[in-house]
Amino acid sequence: MKEFFSVHNGWLIPCVRAMQANGIDPDQMLADCQIPPQDFKDPESRISADRMAQVIEHCNQLLNRHDFAIEVAKQFHPNMFHALGYSMLSSNTLKDAFLRASRYKKVVSNTCLLNVKENSETLELNVDVFLYPDSKRPIVNAQSLLAFMGTLLQFAREALNKPYSPLRIYVNRSKPHFDDSPFREFFGCELIYDSDKFAMEFDLATMNKPLMGSNPLLTQSHEKLIEEYILRLDKSDIVQLVTHEIKTVISLGTPSQTDVAKNIGMSLRSLQRKLNDKHTNFRQVLEDTRRTLALDYISQHHLTYSEIGYLVGFSSISNFNRAFKRWTQCTPSEYRSQH
């Protein structure tokens, strides 16, 4: 069956707001694009990626402009990312927020991957767009990608509560034939066309600054909703299924691969094969899950290090300390004081 490439219906919120701000009748526009009104009422419905691109293009035509994608980005609302939006807002830093966006990108859209790359001075958000199998055409066009990038930037500005711009934007398309000054003015940086990537680059110092809205307990609560939504969205996502099961039982001790396979209704051999098809294995998923949980718990200062070790399945504090140093190159106390 052909895969349905879609975006979360929360994207309709900023789209409608942008229409209203620019004198476009939202009801008529959505009807023209064949988007049913009930999609607003269902918090878990999805809209085809092509349909969303059509909305942006139709609005461009009505306005006789080319920057409606930026108008959408200006109207950022956390609901457009489902529970992920609120999880990002309660993250410790912008880096943490973008890592969550990367980890749970499927909530927003299944049309691309979002990768976070870091070096000594910068952090880069790189969007890897999927292609249609037959035509090899990118599933997401440049306008939709710029809307997504702009939305992430608008989120950063609201989280920091001040004007902020990336260092540069890389666009793996040719420079458009129209005036791109509205894009450059919104992003506040250079747009580098004909690049080999579609990416947004930030200074690492700002990415690591603590956010005023940080709330680890809220973040964890939202992540549970995110993971449950993803499981409903795609029951074939074996990595997410195993991760969710590990998180459910790990406070009782390190789960075995056999027990996890049984709990998710799968034979051990089938589980191993499916994970191998995703270029991973149970040990790696367990390690990644433990690390993610530990970094979330370490920011909760009411938890002792021994309690955190217990919560991520270690039977002794010494084993937890060794694992934590392997993950972060520092001890739990050093990490907590630094972050």
PDB file of C-alpha atoms in Angstrom, residues 66-220:
ATOM      1  CA  HIS A  66       5.454  34.511  -2.521  1.00  0.00           C
ATOM      2  CA  ASP A  67       5.900  34.735   1.245  1.00  0.00           C
ATOM      3  CA  PHE A  68       2.767  33.184   2.770  1.00  0.00           C
ATOM      4  CA  ALA A  69       4.997  30.448   4.257  1.00  0.00           C
ATOM      5  CA  ILE A  70       6.561  33.149   6.426  1.00  0.00           C
ATOM      6  CA  GLU A  71       3.130  34.462   7.411  1.00  0.00           C
ATOM      7  CA  VAL A  72       2.339  30.938   8.651  1.00  0.00           C
ATOM      8  CA  ALA A  73       5.607  30.744  10.610  1.00  0.00           C
ATOM      9  CA  LYS A  74       4.828  34.037  12.365  1.00  0.00           C
ATOM     10  CA  GLN A  75       1.663  32.474  13.781  1.00  0.00           C
ATOM     11  CA  PHE A  76       3.419  29.682  15.705  1.00  0.00           C
ATOM     12  CA  HIS A  77       1.208  27.862  18.191  1.00  0.00           C
ATOM     13  CA  PRO A  78       2.351  24.824  20.237  1.00  0.00           C
ATOM     14  CA  ASN A  79      -0.765  22.867  19.219  1.00  0.00           C
ATOM     15  CA  MET A  80       0.561  22.644  15.674  1.00  0.00           C
ATOM     16  CA  PHE A  81       3.107  20.098  16.978  1.00  0.00           C
ATOM     17  CA  HIS A  82       0.565  18.168  19.122  1.00  0.00           C
ATOM     18  CA  ALA A  83       2.008  17.477  22.617  1.00  0.00           C
ATOM     19  CA  LEU A  84       5.501  17.871  21.149  1.00  0.00           C
ATOM     20  CA  GLY A  85       5.020  21.653  21.043  1.00  0.00           C
ATOM     21  CA  TYR A  86       4.409  21.808  24.788  1.00  0.00           C
ATOM     22  CA  SER A  87       7.227  19.365  25.493  1.00  0.00           C
ATOM     23  CA  MET A  88       9.590  21.647  23.573  1.00  0.00           C
ATOM     24  CA  LEU A  89       8.386  24.724  25.473  1.00  0.00           C
ATOM     25  CA  SER A  90       9.111  23.058  28.825  1.00  0.00           C
ATOM     26  CA  SER A  91      12.570  21.801  27.778  1.00  0.00           C
ATOM     27  CA  ASN A  92      15.699  22.864  29.651  1.00  0.00           C
ATOM     28  CA  THR A  93      17.368  24.527  26.657  1.00  0.00           C
ATOM     29  CA  LEU A  94      16.717  25.179  22.983  1.00  0.00           C
ATOM     30  CA  LYS A  95      19.151  22.380  22.203  1.00  0.00           C
ATOM     31  CA  ASP A  96      17.042  19.986  24.287  1.00  0.00           C
ATOM     32  CA  ALA A  97      13.902  21.253  22.552  1.00  0.00           C
ATOM     33  CA  PHE A  98      15.345  20.699  19.082  1.00  0.00           C
ATOM     34  CA  LEU A  99      16.602  17.248  20.060  1.00  0.00           C
ATOM     35  CA  ARG A 100      13.033  16.400  21.061  1.00  0.00           C
ATOM     36  CA  ALA A 101      11.766  17.757  17.764  1.00  0.00           C
ATOM     37  CA  SER A 102      14.277  15.511  16.005  1.00  0.00           C
ATOM     38  CA  ARG A 103      13.353  12.449  18.080  1.00  0.00           C
ATOM     39  CA  TYR A 104       9.602  12.872  17.630  1.00  0.00           C
ATOM     40  CA  LYS A 105       9.554  14.438  14.151  1.00  0.00           C
ATOM     41  CA  LYS A 106       6.946  11.906  13.008  1.00  0.00           C
ATOM     42  CA  VAL A 107       4.339  13.716  15.146  1.00  0.00           C
ATOM     43  CA  VAL A 108       4.698  16.846  13.017  1.00  0.00           C
ATOM     44  CA  SER A 109       5.128  15.112   9.677  1.00  0.00           C
ATOM     45  CA  ASN A 110       6.347  11.841   8.190  1.00  0.00           C
ATOM     46  CA  THR A 111       7.732  13.567   5.083  1.00  0.00           C
ATOM     47  CA  CYS A 112      11.299  14.076   6.291  1.00  0.00           C
ATOM     48  CA  LEU A 113      13.850  13.572   9.034  1.00  0.00           C
ATOM     49  CA  LEU A 114      15.160  16.337  11.293  1.00  0.00           C
ATOM     50  CA  ASN A 115      18.771  15.843  12.373  1.00  0.00           C
ATOM     51  CA  VAL A 116      20.658  17.852  14.983  1.00  0.00           C
ATOM     52  CA  LYS A 117      24.372  18.277  14.317  1.00  0.00           C
ATOM     53  CA  GLU A 118      26.684  19.971  16.802  1.00  0.00           C
ATOM     54  CA  ASN A 119      30.280  21.146  16.735  1.00  0.00           C
ATOM     55  CA  SER A 120      32.329  23.309  19.081  1.00  0.00           C
ATOM     56  CA  GLU A 121      30.549  26.579  18.215  1.00  0.00           C
ATOM     57  CA  THR A 122      27.368  25.861  16.246  1.00  0.00           C
ATOM     58  CA  LEU A 123      24.296  23.674  16.211  1.00  0.00           C
ATOM     59  CA  GLU A 124      22.675  22.780  12.890  1.00  0.00           C
ATOM     60  CA  LEU A 125      19.126  21.605  12.197  1.00  0.00           C
ATOM     61  CA  ASN A 126      19.273  19.599   8.997  1.00  0.00           C
ATOM     62  CA  VAL A 127      16.084  18.536   7.176  1.00  0.00           C
ATOM     63  CA  ASP A 128      16.406  15.396   5.076  1.00  0.00           C
ATOM     64  CA  VAL A 129      13.360  15.269   2.783  1.00  0.00           C
ATOM     65  CA  PHE A 130      12.021  11.945   1.543  1.00  0.00           C
ATOM     66  CA  LEU A 131      11.406  11.384  -2.182  1.00  0.00           C
ATOM     67  CA  TYR A 132       8.423   9.858  -3.934  1.00  0.00           C
ATOM     68  CA  PRO A 133       9.563   6.358  -4.978  1.00  0.00           C
ATOM     69  CA  ASP A 134       8.394   6.643  -8.600  1.00  0.00           C
ATOM     70  CA  SER A 135       9.180  10.192  -9.663  1.00  0.00           C
ATOM     71  CA  LYS A 136      11.995  10.875  -7.123  1.00  0.00           C
ATOM     72  CA  ARG A 137      10.330  14.244  -6.542  1.00  0.00           C
ATOM     73  CA  PRO A 138      10.821  15.706  -3.033  1.00  0.00           C
ATOM     74  CA  ILE A 139       7.689  15.126  -0.971  1.00  0.00           C
ATOM     75  CA  VAL A 140       8.004  18.598   0.558  1.00  0.00           C
ATOM     76  CA  ASN A 141       8.552  21.696  -1.598  1.00  0.00           C
ATOM     77  CA  ALA A 142      10.763  24.650  -0.706  1.00  0.00           C
ATOM     78  CA  GLN A 143       7.855  26.809   0.508  1.00  0.00           C
ATOM     79  CA  SER A 144       6.704  24.165   3.001  1.00  0.00           C
ATOM     80  CA  LEU A 145      10.265  23.609   4.186  1.00  0.00           C
ATOM     81  CA  LEU A 146      10.772  27.326   4.788  1.00  0.00           C
ATOM     82  CA  ALA A 147       7.472  27.418   6.694  1.00  0.00           C
ATOM     83  CA  PHE A 148       8.735  24.585   8.906  1.00  0.00           C
ATOM     84  CA  MET A 149      12.135  26.231   9.427  1.00  0.00           C
ATOM     85  CA  GLY A 150      10.438  29.539  10.139  1.00  0.00           C
ATOM     86  CA  THR A 151       8.161  27.909  12.679  1.00  0.00           C
ATOM     87  CA  LEU A 152      11.130  26.422  14.546  1.00  0.00           C
ATOM     88  CA  LEU A 153      12.778  29.846  14.569  1.00  0.00           C
ATOM     89  CA  GLN A 154       9.582  31.510  15.810  1.00  0.00           C
ATOM     90  CA  PHE A 155       9.437  28.909  18.585  1.00  0.00           C
ATOM     91  CA  ALA A 156      13.036  29.774  19.540  1.00  0.00           C
ATOM     92  CA  ARG A 157      12.217  33.484  19.669  1.00  0.00           C
ATOM     93  CA  GLU A 158       9.209  32.900  21.906  1.00  0.00           C
ATOM     94  CA  ALA A 159      11.126  30.515  24.174  1.00  0.00           C
ATOM     95  CA  LEU A 160      13.938  33.079  24.549  1.00  0.00           C
ATOM     96  CA  ASN A 161      11.419  35.947  24.770  1.00  0.00           C
ATOM     97  CA  LYS A 162      13.576  38.158  22.579  1.00  0.00           C
ATOM     98  CA  PRO A 163      14.494  38.729  18.903  1.00  0.00           C
ATOM     99  CA  TYR A 164      16.855  36.043  17.685  1.00  0.00           C
ATOM    100  CA  SER A 165      18.204  34.942  14.321  1.00  0.00           C
ATOM    101  CA  PRO A 166      20.185  31.947  13.108  1.00  0.00           C
ATOM    102  CA  LEU A 167      23.667  32.360  11.703  1.00  0.00           C
ATOM    103  CA  ARG A 168      22.656  31.226   8.215  1.00  0.00           C
ATOM    104  CA  ILE A 169      20.130  29.179   6.246  1.00  0.00           C
ATOM    105  CA  TYR A 170      21.225  26.598   3.672  1.00  0.00           C
ATOM    106  CA  VAL A 171      18.749  25.888   0.851  1.00  0.00           C
ATOM    107  CA  ASN A 172      19.308  22.975  -1.527  1.00  0.00           C
ATOM    108  CA  ARG A 173      17.342  24.716  -4.290  1.00  0.00           C
ATOM    109  CA  SER A 174      18.210  27.420  -6.797  1.00  0.00           C
ATOM    110  CA  LYS A 175      17.599  31.034  -5.868  1.00  0.00           C
ATOM    111  CA  PRO A 176      13.953  31.845  -6.666  1.00  0.00           C
ATOM    112  CA  HIS A 177      13.006  34.075  -9.564  1.00  0.00           C
ATOM    113  CA  PHE A 178      11.067  36.370  -7.229  1.00  0.00           C
ATOM    114  CA  ASP A 179      12.307  38.817  -4.585  1.00  0.00           C
ATOM    115  CA  ASP A 180      13.240  36.794  -1.502  1.00  0.00           C
ATOM    116  CA  SER A 181      13.715  39.815   0.783  1.00  0.00           C
ATOM    117  CA  PRO A 182      10.669  38.902   2.996  1.00  0.00           C
ATOM    118  CA  PHE A 183      12.396  35.596   3.801  1.00  0.00           C
ATOM    119  CA  ARG A 184      15.737  37.246   4.534  1.00  0.00           C
ATOM    120  CA  GLU A 185      14.047  39.870   6.705  1.00  0.00           C
ATOM    121  CA  PHE A 186      12.148  37.257   8.708  1.00  0.00           C
ATOM    122  CA  PHE A 187      15.103  34.922   9.265  1.00  0.00           C
ATOM    123  CA  GLY A 188      17.485  37.840   9.767  1.00  0.00           C
ATOM    124  CA  CYS A 189      20.407  36.053   8.160  1.00  0.00           C
ATOM    125  CA  GLU A 190      21.931  35.022   4.860  1.00  0.00           C
ATOM    126  CA  LEU A 191      20.140  32.416   2.715  1.00  0.00           C
ATOM    127  CA  ILE A 192      22.700  30.288   0.911  1.00  0.00           C
ATOM    128  CA  TYR A 193      21.127  28.745  -2.212  1.00  0.00           C
ATOM    129  CA  ASP A 194      22.299  25.787  -4.317  1.00  0.00           C
ATOM    130  CA  SER A 195      23.596  24.141  -1.167  1.00  0.00           C
ATOM    131  CA  ASP A 196      23.930  20.385  -0.702  1.00  0.00           C
ATOM    132  CA  LYS A 197      21.585  20.520   2.307  1.00  0.00           C
ATOM    133  CA  PHE A 198      18.497  22.205   3.721  1.00  0.00           C
ATOM    134  CA  ALA A 199      19.549  23.402   7.145  1.00  0.00           C
ATOM    135  CA  MET A 200      19.425  26.172   9.723  1.00  0.00           C
ATOM    136  CA  GLU A 201      22.562  26.970  11.728  1.00  0.00           C
ATOM    137  CA  PHE A 202      22.593  28.511  15.234  1.00  0.00           C
ATOM    138  CA  ASP A 203      25.247  29.610  17.684  1.00  0.00           C
ATOM    139  CA  LEU A 204      25.748  26.884  20.283  1.00  0.00           C
ATOM    140  CA  ALA A 205      26.012  29.280  23.235  1.00  0.00           C
ATOM    141  CA  THR A 206      22.399  30.419  22.796  1.00  0.00           C
ATOM    142  CA  MET A 207      21.242  26.853  22.230  1.00  0.00           C
ATOM    143  CA  ASN A 208      22.654  25.856  25.633  1.00  0.00           C
ATOM    144  CA  LYS A 209      21.185  28.720  27.670  1.00  0.00           C
ATOM    145  CA  PRO A 210      18.568  27.609  30.260  1.00  0.00           C
ATOM    146  CA  LEU A 211      14.993  28.468  29.301  1.00  0.00           C
ATOM    147  CA  MET A 212      12.721  30.276  31.773  1.00  0.00           C
ATOM    148  CA  GLY A 213       9.865  27.899  31.008  1.00  0.00           C
ATOM    149  CA  SER A 214      11.869  24.767  31.794  1.00  0.00           C
ATOM    150  CA  ASN A 215       9.823  22.133  33.638  1.00  0.00           C
ATOM    151  CA  PRO A 216      11.184  18.559  33.478  1.00  0.00           C
ATOM    152  CA  LEU A 217       8.060  17.020  35.024  1.00  0.00           C
ATOM    153  CA  LEU A 218       5.822  18.626  32.411  1.00  0.00           C
ATOM    154  CA  THR A 219       8.220  17.537  29.671  1.00  0.00           C
ATOM    155  CA  GLN A 220       8.040  13.912  30.764  1.00  0.00           C
TER     156      GLN A 220
END
